[in-house]
Short mmCIF file of C-alpha atoms in Angstrom, two decimals:
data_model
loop_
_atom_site.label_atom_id
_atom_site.label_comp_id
_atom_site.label_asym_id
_atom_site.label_seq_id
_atom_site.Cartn_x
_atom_site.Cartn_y
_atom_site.Cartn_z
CA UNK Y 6 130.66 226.27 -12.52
CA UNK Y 7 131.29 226.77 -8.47
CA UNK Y 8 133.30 224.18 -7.04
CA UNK Y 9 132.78 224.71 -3.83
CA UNK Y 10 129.45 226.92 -2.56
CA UNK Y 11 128.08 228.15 0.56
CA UNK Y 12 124.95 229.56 1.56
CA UNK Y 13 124.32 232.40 2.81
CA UNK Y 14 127.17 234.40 1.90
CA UNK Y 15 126.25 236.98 4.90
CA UNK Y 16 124.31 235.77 8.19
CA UNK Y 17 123.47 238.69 10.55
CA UNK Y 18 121.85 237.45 13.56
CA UNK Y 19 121.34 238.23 17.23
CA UNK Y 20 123.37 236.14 20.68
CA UNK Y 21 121.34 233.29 21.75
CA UNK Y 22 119.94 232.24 18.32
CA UNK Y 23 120.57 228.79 15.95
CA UNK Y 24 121.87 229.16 12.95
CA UNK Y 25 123.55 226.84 10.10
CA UNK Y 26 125.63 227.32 7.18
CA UNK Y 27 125.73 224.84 4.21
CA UNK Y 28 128.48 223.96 2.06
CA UNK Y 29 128.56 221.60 -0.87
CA UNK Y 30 130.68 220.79 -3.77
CA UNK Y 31 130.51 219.66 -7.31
CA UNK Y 32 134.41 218.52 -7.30
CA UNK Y 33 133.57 214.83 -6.83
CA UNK Y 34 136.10 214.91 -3.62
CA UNK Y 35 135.53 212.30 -0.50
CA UNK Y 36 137.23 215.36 2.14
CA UNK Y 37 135.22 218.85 3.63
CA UNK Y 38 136.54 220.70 5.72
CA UNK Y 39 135.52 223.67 7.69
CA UNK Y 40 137.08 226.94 8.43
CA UNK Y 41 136.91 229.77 10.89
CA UNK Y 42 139.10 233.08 9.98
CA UNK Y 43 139.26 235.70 12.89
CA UNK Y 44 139.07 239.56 12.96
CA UNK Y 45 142.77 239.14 12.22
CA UNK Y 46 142.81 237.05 9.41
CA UNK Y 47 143.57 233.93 10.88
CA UNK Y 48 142.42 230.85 9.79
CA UNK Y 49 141.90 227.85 11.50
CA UNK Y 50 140.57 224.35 11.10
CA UNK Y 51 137.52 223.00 13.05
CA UNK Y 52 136.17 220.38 11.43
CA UNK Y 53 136.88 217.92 8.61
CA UNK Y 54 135.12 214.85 7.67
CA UNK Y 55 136.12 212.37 4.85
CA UNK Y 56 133.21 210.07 3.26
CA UNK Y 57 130.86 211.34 5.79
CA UNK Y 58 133.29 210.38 8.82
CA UNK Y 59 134.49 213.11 11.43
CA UNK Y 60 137.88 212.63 11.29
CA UNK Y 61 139.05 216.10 12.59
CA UNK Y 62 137.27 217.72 15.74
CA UNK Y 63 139.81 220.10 16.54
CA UNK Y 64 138.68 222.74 20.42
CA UNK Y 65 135.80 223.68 19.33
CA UNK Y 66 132.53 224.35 21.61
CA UNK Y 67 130.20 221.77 21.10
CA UNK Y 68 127.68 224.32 20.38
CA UNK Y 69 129.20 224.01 16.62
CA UNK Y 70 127.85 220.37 15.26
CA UNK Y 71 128.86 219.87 11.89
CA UNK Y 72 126.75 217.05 9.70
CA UNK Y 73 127.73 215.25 6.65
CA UNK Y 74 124.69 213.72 4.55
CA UNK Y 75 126.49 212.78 2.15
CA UNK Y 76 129.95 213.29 0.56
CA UNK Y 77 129.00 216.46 -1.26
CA UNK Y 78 127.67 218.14 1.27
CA UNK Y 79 128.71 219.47 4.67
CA UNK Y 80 126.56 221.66 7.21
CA UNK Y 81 127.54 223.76 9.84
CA UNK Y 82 125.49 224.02 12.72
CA UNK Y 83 125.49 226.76 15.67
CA UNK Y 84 123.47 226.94 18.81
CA UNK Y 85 123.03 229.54 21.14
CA UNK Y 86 125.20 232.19 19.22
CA UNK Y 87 127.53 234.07 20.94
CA UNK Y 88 129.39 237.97 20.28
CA UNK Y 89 132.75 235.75 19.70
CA UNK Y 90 131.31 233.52 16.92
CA UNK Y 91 131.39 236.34 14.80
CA UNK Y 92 133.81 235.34 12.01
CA UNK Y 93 133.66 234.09 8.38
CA UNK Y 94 133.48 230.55 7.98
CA UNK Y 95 135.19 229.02 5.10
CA UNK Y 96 134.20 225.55 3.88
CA UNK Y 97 136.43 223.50 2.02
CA UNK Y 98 137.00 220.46 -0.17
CA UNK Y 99 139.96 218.16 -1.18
CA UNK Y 100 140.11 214.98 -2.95
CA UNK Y 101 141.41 213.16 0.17
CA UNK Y 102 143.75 213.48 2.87
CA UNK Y 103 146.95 213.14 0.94
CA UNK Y 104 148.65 215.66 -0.75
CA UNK Y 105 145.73 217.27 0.16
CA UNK Y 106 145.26 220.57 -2.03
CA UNK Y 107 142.07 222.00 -0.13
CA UNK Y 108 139.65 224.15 -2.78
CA UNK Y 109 138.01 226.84 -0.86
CA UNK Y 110 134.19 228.05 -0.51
CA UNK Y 111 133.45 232.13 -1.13
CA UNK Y 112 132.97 232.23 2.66
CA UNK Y 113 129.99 232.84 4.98
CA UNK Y 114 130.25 236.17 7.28
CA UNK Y 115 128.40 235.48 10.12
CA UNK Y 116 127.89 239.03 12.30
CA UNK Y 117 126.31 238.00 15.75
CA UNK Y 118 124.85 241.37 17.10
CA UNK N 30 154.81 224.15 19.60
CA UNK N 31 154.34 223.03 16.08
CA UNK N 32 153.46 226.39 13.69
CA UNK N 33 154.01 228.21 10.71
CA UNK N 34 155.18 231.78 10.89
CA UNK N 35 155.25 234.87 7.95
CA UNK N 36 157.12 237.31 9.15
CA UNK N 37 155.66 240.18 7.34
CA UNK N 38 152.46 241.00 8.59
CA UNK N 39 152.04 244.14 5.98
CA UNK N 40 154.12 244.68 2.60
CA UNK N 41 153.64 247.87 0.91
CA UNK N 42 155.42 247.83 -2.81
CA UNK N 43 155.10 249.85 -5.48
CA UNK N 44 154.56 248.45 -8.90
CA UNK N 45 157.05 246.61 -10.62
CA UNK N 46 159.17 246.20 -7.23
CA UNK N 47 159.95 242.16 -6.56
CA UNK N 48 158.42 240.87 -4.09
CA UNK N 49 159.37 237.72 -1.52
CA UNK N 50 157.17 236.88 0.93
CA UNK N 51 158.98 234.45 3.64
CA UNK N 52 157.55 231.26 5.28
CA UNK N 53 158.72 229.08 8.09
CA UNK N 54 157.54 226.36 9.50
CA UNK N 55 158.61 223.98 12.15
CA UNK N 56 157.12 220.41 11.57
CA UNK N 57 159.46 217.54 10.70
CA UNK N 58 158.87 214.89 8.83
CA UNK N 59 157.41 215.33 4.86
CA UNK N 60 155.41 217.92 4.96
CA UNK N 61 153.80 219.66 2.23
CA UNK N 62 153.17 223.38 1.44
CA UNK N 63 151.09 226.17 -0.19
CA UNK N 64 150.63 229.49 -0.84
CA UNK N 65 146.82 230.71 -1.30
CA UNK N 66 145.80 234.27 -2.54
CA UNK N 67 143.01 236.04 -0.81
CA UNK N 68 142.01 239.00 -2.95
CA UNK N 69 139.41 241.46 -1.00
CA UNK N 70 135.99 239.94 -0.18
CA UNK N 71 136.69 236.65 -2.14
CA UNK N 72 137.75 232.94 -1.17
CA UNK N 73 141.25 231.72 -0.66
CA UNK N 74 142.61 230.91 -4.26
CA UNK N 75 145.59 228.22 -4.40
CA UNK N 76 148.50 230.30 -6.17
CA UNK N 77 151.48 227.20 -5.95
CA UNK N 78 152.18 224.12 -4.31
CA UNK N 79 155.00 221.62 -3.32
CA UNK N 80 154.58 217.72 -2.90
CA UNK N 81 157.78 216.40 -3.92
CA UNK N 82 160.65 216.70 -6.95
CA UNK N 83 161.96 220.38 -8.22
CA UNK N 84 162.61 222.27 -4.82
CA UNK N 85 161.11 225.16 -7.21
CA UNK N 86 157.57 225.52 -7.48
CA UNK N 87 156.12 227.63 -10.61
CA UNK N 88 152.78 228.50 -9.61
CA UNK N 89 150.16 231.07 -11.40
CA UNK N 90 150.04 234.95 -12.16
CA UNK N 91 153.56 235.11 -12.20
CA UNK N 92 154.59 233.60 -8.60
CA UNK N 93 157.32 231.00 -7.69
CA UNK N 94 158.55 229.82 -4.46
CA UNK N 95 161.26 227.24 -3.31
CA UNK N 96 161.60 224.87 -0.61
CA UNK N 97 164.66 225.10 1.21
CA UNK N 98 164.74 222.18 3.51
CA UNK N 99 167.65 222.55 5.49
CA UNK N 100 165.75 225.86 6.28
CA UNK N 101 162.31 224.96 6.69
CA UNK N 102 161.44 227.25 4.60
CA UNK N 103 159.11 228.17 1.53
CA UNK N 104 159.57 231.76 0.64
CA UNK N 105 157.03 233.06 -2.04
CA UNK N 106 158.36 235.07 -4.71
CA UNK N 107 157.27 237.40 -7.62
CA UNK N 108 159.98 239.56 -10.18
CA UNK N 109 157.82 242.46 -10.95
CA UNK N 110 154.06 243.34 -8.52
CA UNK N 111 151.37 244.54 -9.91
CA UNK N 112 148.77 246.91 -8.48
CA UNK N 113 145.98 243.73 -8.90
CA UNK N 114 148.69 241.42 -6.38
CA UNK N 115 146.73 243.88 -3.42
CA UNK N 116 146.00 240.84 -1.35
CA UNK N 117 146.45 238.67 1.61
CA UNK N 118 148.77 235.84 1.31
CA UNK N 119 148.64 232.84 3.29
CA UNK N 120 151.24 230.36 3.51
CA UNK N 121 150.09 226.74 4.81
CA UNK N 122 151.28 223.33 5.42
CA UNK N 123 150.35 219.94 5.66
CA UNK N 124 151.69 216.63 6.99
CA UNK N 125 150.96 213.20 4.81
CA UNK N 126 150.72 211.06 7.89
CA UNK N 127 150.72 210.65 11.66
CA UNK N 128 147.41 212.25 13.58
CA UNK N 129 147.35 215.21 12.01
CA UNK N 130 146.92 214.23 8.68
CA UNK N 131 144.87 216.06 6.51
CA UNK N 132 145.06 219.00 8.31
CA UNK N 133 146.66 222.62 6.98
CA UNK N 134 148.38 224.66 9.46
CA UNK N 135 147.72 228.23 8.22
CA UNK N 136 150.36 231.12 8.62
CA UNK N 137 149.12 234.72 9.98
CA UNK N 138 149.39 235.72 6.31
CA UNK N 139 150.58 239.03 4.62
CA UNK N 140 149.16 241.77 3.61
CA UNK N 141 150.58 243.10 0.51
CA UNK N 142 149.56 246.55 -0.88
CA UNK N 143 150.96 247.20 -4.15
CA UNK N 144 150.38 251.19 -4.68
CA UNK N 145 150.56 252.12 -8.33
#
């Protein structure tokens, strides 16, 4: 059973282009989140919504729109890609904002050529 | 500025060395804390965790870590490596209230290479 999926798992694409990842998970949780990890590992939030609310927008070009249709599911959506976009995007899921033990997706590579 | 810092970027062990893996981080208040595993090409894994109570935190495979308050600190630990601990480790923490609540506040991580 996956707890936490994403599709696609690789996403090669070329600048300018619209793309979108989707997330969802079977864990019954009311919080997504997602992720971006650099070249170097790094990870950082960018978004987070709990029962379909944004709650966390953190500096993030507003070319990235995330969308919530319901609590299982959370999209991630990309306009106009650019070189530095290229990352792996890690979606996430917790039961709420408390105590909050986050259960991570396999990851989405995207590769913007 | 409000972070959380590993110190060792790259640990290279051989098997059956003990390994600790430190953590800082500089928020006050209650904060809680986490180490996730990131084995090579897969998803972050939660390997141990600290809310509240016992200080030391028993987590799975054969790690532990402990909360040291006074040193804002939450060092991960393991007696005796093996060559399938080859992994990144990622130390994180989260607030329960104020603004930034919900968010975790991810370390650099570590890259541990156990050679066998």
């Amino acid at each position: 059973d996956t707890a936490v999926s994403q599709t696609p798992k690789y996403l090669v694409t070329q600048m300018g282009n619209d793309k979108s990842i989707k997330c969802e998970q079977n864990l019954g949780h009311d919080t997504m989140y997602w992720y971006k990890q650099d070249s170097k590992k790094f990870l950082k939030i960018m978004f987070s919504y709990n029962n379909k609310e944004l709650i966390i927008n953190e500096t993030v070009p507003n070319r990235f729109s995330p969308k919530s249709p319901d609590k299982a599911h959370l999209n991630l959506h990309i306009n106009s890609l650019e070189l530095g976009d290229s990352a792996v995007y890690f979606c996430a899921s917790s039961s709420g904002l408390w105590r909050n033990e986050q259960f991570f997706g396999p990851g989405t590579r995207l590769t913007v050529l | 500025a409000q972070s959380v810092s590993q110190h060792n970027h790259h640990v290279i062990l051989s098997e059956a060395a003990s390994l600790e893996l430190g953590c800082n981080y500089s928020y006050g208040g209650t904060v809680n804390l986490f180490w996730y595993v990131q084995y090579p090409g897969q998803h972050l894994q939660l390997l141990l965790k600290y809310f509240s109570g016992d200080p030391l935190v028993k987590g799975i495979k054969g790690f532990e870590a402990e909360f040291i308050k006074s040193k804002f600190s939450f060092n991960l630990r393991k007696p005796s490596v093996q060559w399938s601990d080859t992994a990144e480790y990622f130390c994180a923490v989260s607030k329960n209230r104020g603004s930034t609540l919900g968010r975790l506040y991810f370390g650099r991580g570590t890259q541990l290479t156990v050679w066998p």
